[in-house]
Coordinates of C-alpha atoms in Angstrom, one line a residue:
M1 CA -51.7 215.7 -125.0
H2 CA -54.9 214.1 -127.1
D3 CA -52.7 210.8 -129.3
P4 CA -55.1 210.2 -131.9
R5 CA -54.2 206.5 -132.1
I6 CA -56.3 206.1 -128.4
T7 CA -59.7 207.6 -130.3
K8 CA -59.6 205.4 -133.3
L9 CA -58.8 202.2 -130.7
A10 CA -61.9 203.3 -129.3
N11 CA -64.4 203.9 -132.4
L12 CA -62.9 200.3 -133.4
L13 CA -64.1 198.2 -130.3
L14 CA -67.3 200.7 -130.4
D15 CA -68.6 200.0 -133.9
H16 CA -66.7 197.1 -135.1
S17 CA -66.2 195.0 -132.0
C18 CA -69.3 195.3 -129.8
E19 CA -71.7 197.5 -132.9
L20 CA -73.3 200.0 -130.9
K21 CA -76.3 201.0 -131.2
R22 CA -78.5 203.4 -129.8
G23 CA -80.4 202.7 -127.0
E24 CA -78.6 200.4 -125.7
T25 CA -76.4 200.3 -122.9
I26 CA -73.2 199.8 -122.6
L27 CA -70.6 198.5 -119.9
I28 CA -66.8 199.6 -119.9
E29 CA -64.5 197.9 -117.6
A30 CA -61.5 199.8 -117.0
I31 CA -59.0 197.5 -114.6
D32 CA -55.8 198.6 -113.6
L33 CA -55.1 200.9 -116.0
P34 CA -52.2 203.8 -115.7
E35 CA -54.2 206.3 -117.1
Q36 CA -57.7 206.3 -118.3
N37 CA -57.8 208.3 -121.8
L38 CA -58.7 205.0 -123.3
T39 CA -61.7 204.9 -120.9
C40 CA -63.0 208.6 -121.8
A41 CA -63.1 207.9 -125.1
L42 CA -65.4 204.5 -124.8
I43 CA -67.4 206.9 -122.2
E44 CA -67.7 209.8 -125.1
G45 CA -68.0 208.0 -128.1
A46 CA -71.5 205.8 -126.4
A47 CA -72.9 208.6 -124.7
A48 CA -72.0 210.8 -128.8
R49 CA -74.1 206.9 -130.8
G50 CA -76.9 207.6 -128.6
A51 CA -75.8 204.7 -125.8
T52 CA -75.5 204.9 -122.3
P53 CA -71.9 204.1 -121.0
L54 CA -71.7 202.2 -117.8
V55 CA -68.5 202.4 -115.9
T56 CA -66.5 200.4 -113.5
T57 CA -62.8 200.7 -112.4
K58 CA -60.7 197.8 -110.1
D59 CA -57.1 197.7 -108.8
L60 CA -55.4 194.2 -109.2
T61 CA -54.3 195.0 -105.3
V62 CA -57.5 195.6 -103.9
L63 CA -59.2 192.1 -106.1
R64 CA -55.2 190.4 -104.0
S65 CA -56.7 190.9 -100.6
L66 CA -60.7 190.0 -101.9
Y67 CA -58.8 186.7 -103.6
R68 CA -56.8 186.2 -100.4
T69 CA -59.7 186.5 -98.1
A70 CA -62.3 184.9 -100.7
T71 CA -65.3 182.9 -98.9
P72 CA -68.4 181.0 -100.4
E73 CA -70.4 183.7 -99.7
A74 CA -68.2 185.9 -100.2
M75 CA -67.9 184.9 -104.1
K76 CA -71.0 184.0 -104.6
L77 CA -72.7 187.4 -103.3
A78 CA -69.6 189.2 -106.0
G79 CA -71.1 187.5 -108.4
K80 CA -74.5 187.6 -108.1
L81 CA -74.2 191.5 -108.0
E82 CA -71.9 191.5 -110.7
R83 CA -74.2 189.7 -112.8
N84 CA -76.9 191.4 -112.1
R85 CA -75.5 194.2 -113.4
M86 CA -74.2 192.3 -116.6
E87 CA -77.7 191.4 -117.1
Q88 CA -78.9 195.3 -117.7
V89 CA -76.0 196.4 -120.4
Q90 CA -76.6 195.1 -123.9
A91 CA -72.2 195.7 -124.8
Y92 CA -69.3 195.3 -122.6
I93 CA -65.8 196.5 -123.1
G94 CA -62.9 195.1 -121.1
V95 CA -59.8 196.3 -120.4
R96 CA -57.1 195.6 -118.4
G97 CA -53.9 196.4 -117.5
S98 CA -51.3 195.2 -115.0
G99 CA -48.3 197.5 -113.1
N100 CA -47.3 193.8 -111.9
S101 CA -48.9 190.5 -114.0
S102 CA -47.7 188.1 -110.7
Q103 CA -49.9 190.4 -108.4
H104 CA -52.2 187.3 -108.1
A105 CA -48.8 184.9 -107.8
D106 CA -49.5 183.9 -103.9
V107 CA -53.0 183.8 -103.7
P108 CA -53.9 180.2 -102.5
S109 CA -55.0 177.6 -105.4
E110 CA -58.5 176.8 -103.0
K111 CA -59.1 180.9 -102.8
M112 CA -58.3 181.5 -106.7
D113 CA -60.6 178.2 -107.2
L114 CA -63.9 180.3 -105.4
Y115 CA -63.5 182.8 -107.2
Q116 CA -63.2 181.4 -111.0
E117 CA -66.8 178.8 -109.9
H118 CA -68.5 181.7 -107.6
W119 CA -67.4 184.9 -109.6
L120 CA -65.9 185.2 -112.8
R121 CA -68.3 181.5 -114.5
N122 CA -71.1 183.0 -113.1
V123 CA -71.0 186.9 -115.0
N124 CA -69.1 185.0 -118.1
D125 CA -72.1 182.2 -118.4
Y126 CA -74.0 185.4 -118.5
R127 CA -71.4 187.8 -120.2
V128 CA -70.1 185.7 -122.9
P129 CA -73.6 184.8 -125.1
K130 CA -75.9 187.6 -124.4
T131 CA -74.1 190.4 -124.6
K132 CA -71.7 191.9 -127.4
W133 CA -68.3 191.7 -126.1
V134 CA -64.9 192.8 -126.2
V135 CA -61.9 192.8 -123.7
L136 CA -58.1 193.6 -124.6
R137 CA -54.9 194.4 -122.5
Y138 CA -53.5 197.9 -122.3
P139 CA -49.8 198.7 -122.8
T140 CA -47.6 199.4 -119.4
D141 CA -44.4 199.1 -118.4
S142 CA -45.0 195.9 -117.5
F143 CA -46.8 194.3 -120.4
A144 CA -43.9 196.0 -122.6
Q145 CA -40.8 194.1 -121.0
A146 CA -42.5 191.1 -121.2
A147 CA -42.3 191.9 -124.9
G148 CA -38.8 192.3 -124.5
M149 CA -39.2 196.0 -125.8
S150 CA -38.8 200.2 -124.4
T151 CA -42.4 200.8 -123.7
E152 CA -42.5 203.7 -126.5
A153 CA -41.9 200.8 -128.5
F154 CA -44.4 198.0 -127.7
T155 CA -47.1 201.4 -127.5
D156 CA -46.2 201.8 -131.3
F157 CA -46.9 198.1 -131.7
Y158 CA -49.9 197.6 -130.0
F159 CA -51.0 199.8 -131.1
D160 CA -50.7 198.6 -135.1
V161 CA -52.3 196.1 -133.4
C162 CA -54.4 196.5 -132.6
T163 CA -56.6 198.2 -135.1
A164 CA -55.8 196.4 -138.5
D165 CA -57.5 195.5 -140.7
Y166 CA -59.7 192.9 -139.7
A167 CA -62.6 193.5 -142.4
K168 CA -60.0 191.8 -144.9
M169 CA -58.3 189.4 -142.2
A170 CA -62.1 188.2 -142.0
E171 CA -62.5 187.5 -145.8
N172 CA -58.8 185.2 -145.8
Q173 CA -61.1 183.2 -143.0
K174 CA -63.3 181.4 -144.9
P175 CA -61.2 179.4 -146.7
L176 CA -60.2 177.9 -143.5
I177 CA -63.3 177.9 -142.2
K178 CA -64.7 175.7 -144.2
R179 CA -62.0 173.6 -144.0
M180 CA -62.5 173.0 -140.9
E181 CA -66.9 172.5 -141.5
D182 CA -65.6 169.8 -143.4
A183 CA -62.8 168.3 -141.7
D184 CA -63.6 165.4 -139.6
K185 CA -59.7 164.1 -137.9
V186 CA -57.4 166.6 -136.9
R187 CA -53.7 165.6 -136.8
I188 CA -51.3 167.9 -134.7
V189 CA -47.2 167.2 -135.5
G190 CA -43.9 169.0 -133.5
P191 CA -40.5 168.1 -132.7
G192 CA -39.9 165.6 -130.2
E193 CA -42.6 163.6 -128.9
T194 CA -45.4 165.8 -130.6
D195 CA -47.7 163.7 -132.4
L196 CA -51.6 164.0 -131.3
T197 CA -55.1 163.2 -133.4
F198 CA -58.3 164.1 -132.8
S199 CA -62.1 165.0 -134.5
I200 CA -63.5 168.1 -135.7
K201 CA -66.7 166.1 -136.7
G202 CA -69.4 168.6 -136.4
I203 CA -68.4 171.3 -134.4
P204 CA -68.8 174.3 -135.3
V205 CA -66.2 177.2 -136.2
R206 CA -66.1 180.6 -135.2
P207 CA -63.7 182.6 -137.3
C208 CA -62.5 185.4 -134.7
A209 CA -61.3 189.1 -136.7
G210 CA -61.8 192.0 -134.0
Q211 CA -65.2 191.1 -133.0
R212 CA -64.2 189.7 -129.2
N213 CA -60.8 189.5 -128.9
I214 CA -58.2 192.8 -129.8
P215 CA -56.2 191.5 -131.2
D216 CA -57.4 189.2 -132.9
G217 CA -57.1 186.0 -135.9
E218 CA -57.9 183.1 -135.2
V219 CA -60.5 180.2 -136.2
F220 CA -61.9 178.2 -132.6
T221 CA -63.8 175.0 -132.9
A222 CA -63.5 171.8 -130.2
P223 CA -62.0 168.6 -130.5
V224 CA -64.7 165.8 -129.7
R225 CA -64.3 165.2 -125.7
D226 CA -63.5 161.9 -126.0
S227 CA -61.3 161.2 -129.3
L228 CA -58.0 163.1 -128.6
N229 CA -55.2 161.0 -127.9
G230 CA -51.2 161.5 -128.1
V231 CA -48.9 164.1 -126.9
I232 CA -48.6 167.6 -127.8
H233 CA -45.9 169.4 -126.2
Y234 CA -46.1 173.0 -126.1
N235 CA -43.4 176.1 -126.6
T236 CA -44.3 178.7 -125.4
Q237 CA -44.7 179.7 -121.7
S238 CA -48.4 180.8 -120.3
R239 CA -48.9 183.0 -116.5
Y240 CA -52.4 181.1 -115.3
Q241 CA -53.6 183.0 -112.0
G242 CA -50.4 184.2 -111.4
T243 CA -47.8 181.9 -111.6
V244 CA -46.1 181.0 -115.4
F245 CA -45.8 177.8 -116.6
S246 CA -42.9 176.0 -119.4
D247 CA -42.0 172.7 -120.9
I248 CA -46.0 172.5 -120.8
R249 CA -46.9 168.2 -121.4
F250 CA -49.8 166.4 -122.2
E251 CA -50.6 163.0 -123.1
F252 CA -53.8 161.8 -123.8
K253 CA -56.2 159.2 -123.3
D254 CA -59.4 158.6 -125.1
G255 CA -59.4 162.3 -124.4
K256 CA -58.5 163.0 -120.6
I257 CA -55.1 164.7 -120.3
V258 CA -53.5 161.9 -118.1
D259 CA -50.3 162.9 -117.5
A260 CA -49.3 166.4 -117.0
T261 CA -46.3 167.4 -116.7
A262 CA -44.2 170.7 -116.6
N263 CA -41.6 173.2 -115.1
N264 CA -44.2 173.6 -111.9
T265 CA -45.7 169.6 -112.8
E266 CA -47.5 170.0 -108.8
R267 CA -49.8 173.5 -109.2
L268 CA -50.0 172.2 -113.4
N269 CA -51.8 169.1 -112.3
T270 CA -54.0 171.3 -109.7
L271 CA -54.9 173.0 -111.7
L272 CA -56.0 170.2 -114.2
D273 CA -57.5 168.7 -111.5
S274 CA -59.8 171.6 -110.1
D275 CA -63.1 169.3 -112.0
E276 CA -64.1 166.6 -114.0
G277 CA -63.7 168.8 -117.6
A278 CA -60.4 170.7 -116.7
R279 CA -58.9 167.1 -117.8
F280 CA -60.2 167.9 -121.1
V281 CA -60.4 170.4 -124.2
G282 CA -62.5 172.8 -124.4
E283 CA -61.4 174.4 -127.0
F284 CA -59.3 173.9 -130.9
A285 CA -58.1 177.1 -132.8
I286 CA -55.8 177.9 -135.0
G287 CA -53.5 181.7 -134.9
C288 CA -53.4 183.4 -137.8
N289 CA -52.3 187.2 -137.1
N290 CA -49.5 188.1 -138.5
Y291 CA -48.6 190.8 -137.0
V292 CA -47.6 188.9 -133.9
R293 CA -44.7 187.0 -134.1
H294 CA -43.4 185.8 -130.6
P295 CA -44.9 185.3 -127.7
M296 CA -45.2 187.9 -124.3
L297 CA -46.7 186.0 -121.5
D298 CA -49.9 187.5 -122.3
T299 CA -52.9 185.0 -123.6
L300 CA -54.1 187.7 -125.6
F301 CA -52.1 188.1 -127.9
D302 CA -50.2 184.3 -127.6
E303 CA -53.1 182.4 -128.6
K304 CA -53.2 185.0 -132.0
I305 CA -49.5 184.8 -132.8
G306 CA -49.2 183.3 -136.7
G307 CA -47.7 180.2 -137.2
S308 CA -49.4 179.8 -133.8
L309 CA -52.2 176.9 -132.6
H310 CA -53.7 176.8 -129.1
L311 CA -55.1 173.7 -127.2
T312 CA -57.1 175.0 -124.5
P313 CA -58.4 172.1 -121.1
G314 CA -60.7 173.1 -119.0
Q315 CA -64.3 174.9 -120.2
A316 CA -66.0 174.9 -124.0
Y317 CA -67.9 177.8 -125.5
E318 CA -70.8 177.5 -126.5
D319 CA -71.1 178.0 -129.7
A320 CA -69.4 176.1 -130.5
D321 CA -69.6 173.5 -127.9
N322 CA -68.6 169.7 -127.5
G323 CA -70.2 169.4 -124.2
N324 CA -67.1 170.3 -121.6
R325 CA -67.6 172.0 -118.6
S326 CA -65.3 173.7 -115.7
R327 CA -64.3 176.4 -114.2
I328 CA -60.2 176.4 -115.8
H329 CA -60.6 177.9 -119.6
W330 CA -56.6 178.2 -120.1
D331 CA -55.5 178.8 -124.0
L332 CA -52.2 176.9 -124.0
V333 CA -50.3 177.6 -127.6
L334 CA -47.7 175.5 -129.7
I335 CA -46.1 177.6 -132.1
Q336 CA -44.6 176.2 -135.4
R337 CA -42.8 178.1 -137.6
E338 CA -39.3 177.3 -138.7
D339 CA -38.0 179.3 -136.2
Y340 CA -40.0 177.6 -132.8
G341 CA -39.4 174.1 -134.0
G342 CA -41.7 173.9 -137.0
G343 CA -44.5 171.5 -137.2
E344 CA -47.6 170.2 -139.1
I345 CA -51.3 170.5 -139.1
Y346 CA -53.3 167.4 -141.3
F347 CA -56.8 168.0 -142.1
D348 CA -58.4 163.9 -142.8
D349 CA -54.1 163.1 -143.6
Q350 CA -54.5 166.0 -145.9
L351 CA -50.8 168.6 -145.0
I352 CA -52.8 172.1 -144.6
R353 CA -49.7 173.8 -142.6
K354 CA -46.4 173.4 -142.4
D355 CA -43.7 174.8 -140.5
G356 CA -46.6 177.6 -139.9
F357 CA -47.4 178.7 -143.4
F358 CA -50.2 177.2 -145.5
V359 CA -49.5 174.7 -148.1
V360 CA -53.3 174.9 -150.1
D361 CA -53.8 177.0 -152.0
D362 CA -57.3 178.5 -150.9
L363 CA -55.3 178.9 -147.5
K364 CA -52.5 181.4 -148.6
G365 CA -54.0 184.7 -148.2
L366 CA -53.5 183.3 -144.5
N367 CA -49.9 183.9 -145.1
E368 CA -49.5 187.2 -145.8
G369 CA -46.7 188.8 -143.9
L370 CA -46.0 185.8 -142.3

């Protein structure tokens, strides 16, 4: 039976996110999907708009074998071929499912580094600044399990969240953009040891309201690279390169992570030692999608949680660039709502958000539904 929610989502991706035009070419990448209804809807929708759809499908089991047997030569060639294809298109939609979200947990870190450096980074260095792109997950049994929900209930939640009123969200974000553009010093305070200061002066601020990630809902910038001092203790689990991390704590001195601990401290520090930029921060963002309230071990959802923020070791985005370069970009989330322990955000010593709620009048529209 045809699900009209799939058509609605496909239309959102093609028109709002990619703004696909007649004569353009779009690459649709379907990774480990349980079925291809959305892929087909995207193909047919692109063609109906006078665009040319290209499609590639990938399987995480196959990719695991490629990563485990990786050599520099193989990863460089794969990256070269995929980048060449990316250079032929004007738009990109990446849809990822997963029967097993820990499929790559046993890939040796040095092999994943080869993939990250020579394949993924090479492609993304072109895709992110040069194409109209959007990425999203697709509902699966394992995804629902991570969210603590039945598959049916999670699928309903998924479509409700992914097809939110992004035009209204964009309007509500405008005062936050202005405040972040005007701010110099940011202070983050939370339970326990969390007390971190840094500057965002002069770094561009970018809103996210359905253009690049679905679901969406954040406003991001980057800290001045050497300005971070203090401690942040994240309260949200994160899966990165197949490993689940929790209880992550960073201590910063002049921008650099000088002490890092977690449930798996050895693996954490191996990742942070991937290259020089991995111990510096490439993104600071405030989450403001109030339909997403609890973490589910999926970055695209977790980083948008209403009342959250994320502070990201690794690569900075070119459109909010602090100069940091790394093969990693790891969005780590701190939820500051009262049910997660609370916390505050200050801009230039003015309290902006407390316990997840914006407290200044011009930002209170972002509290809707929280």
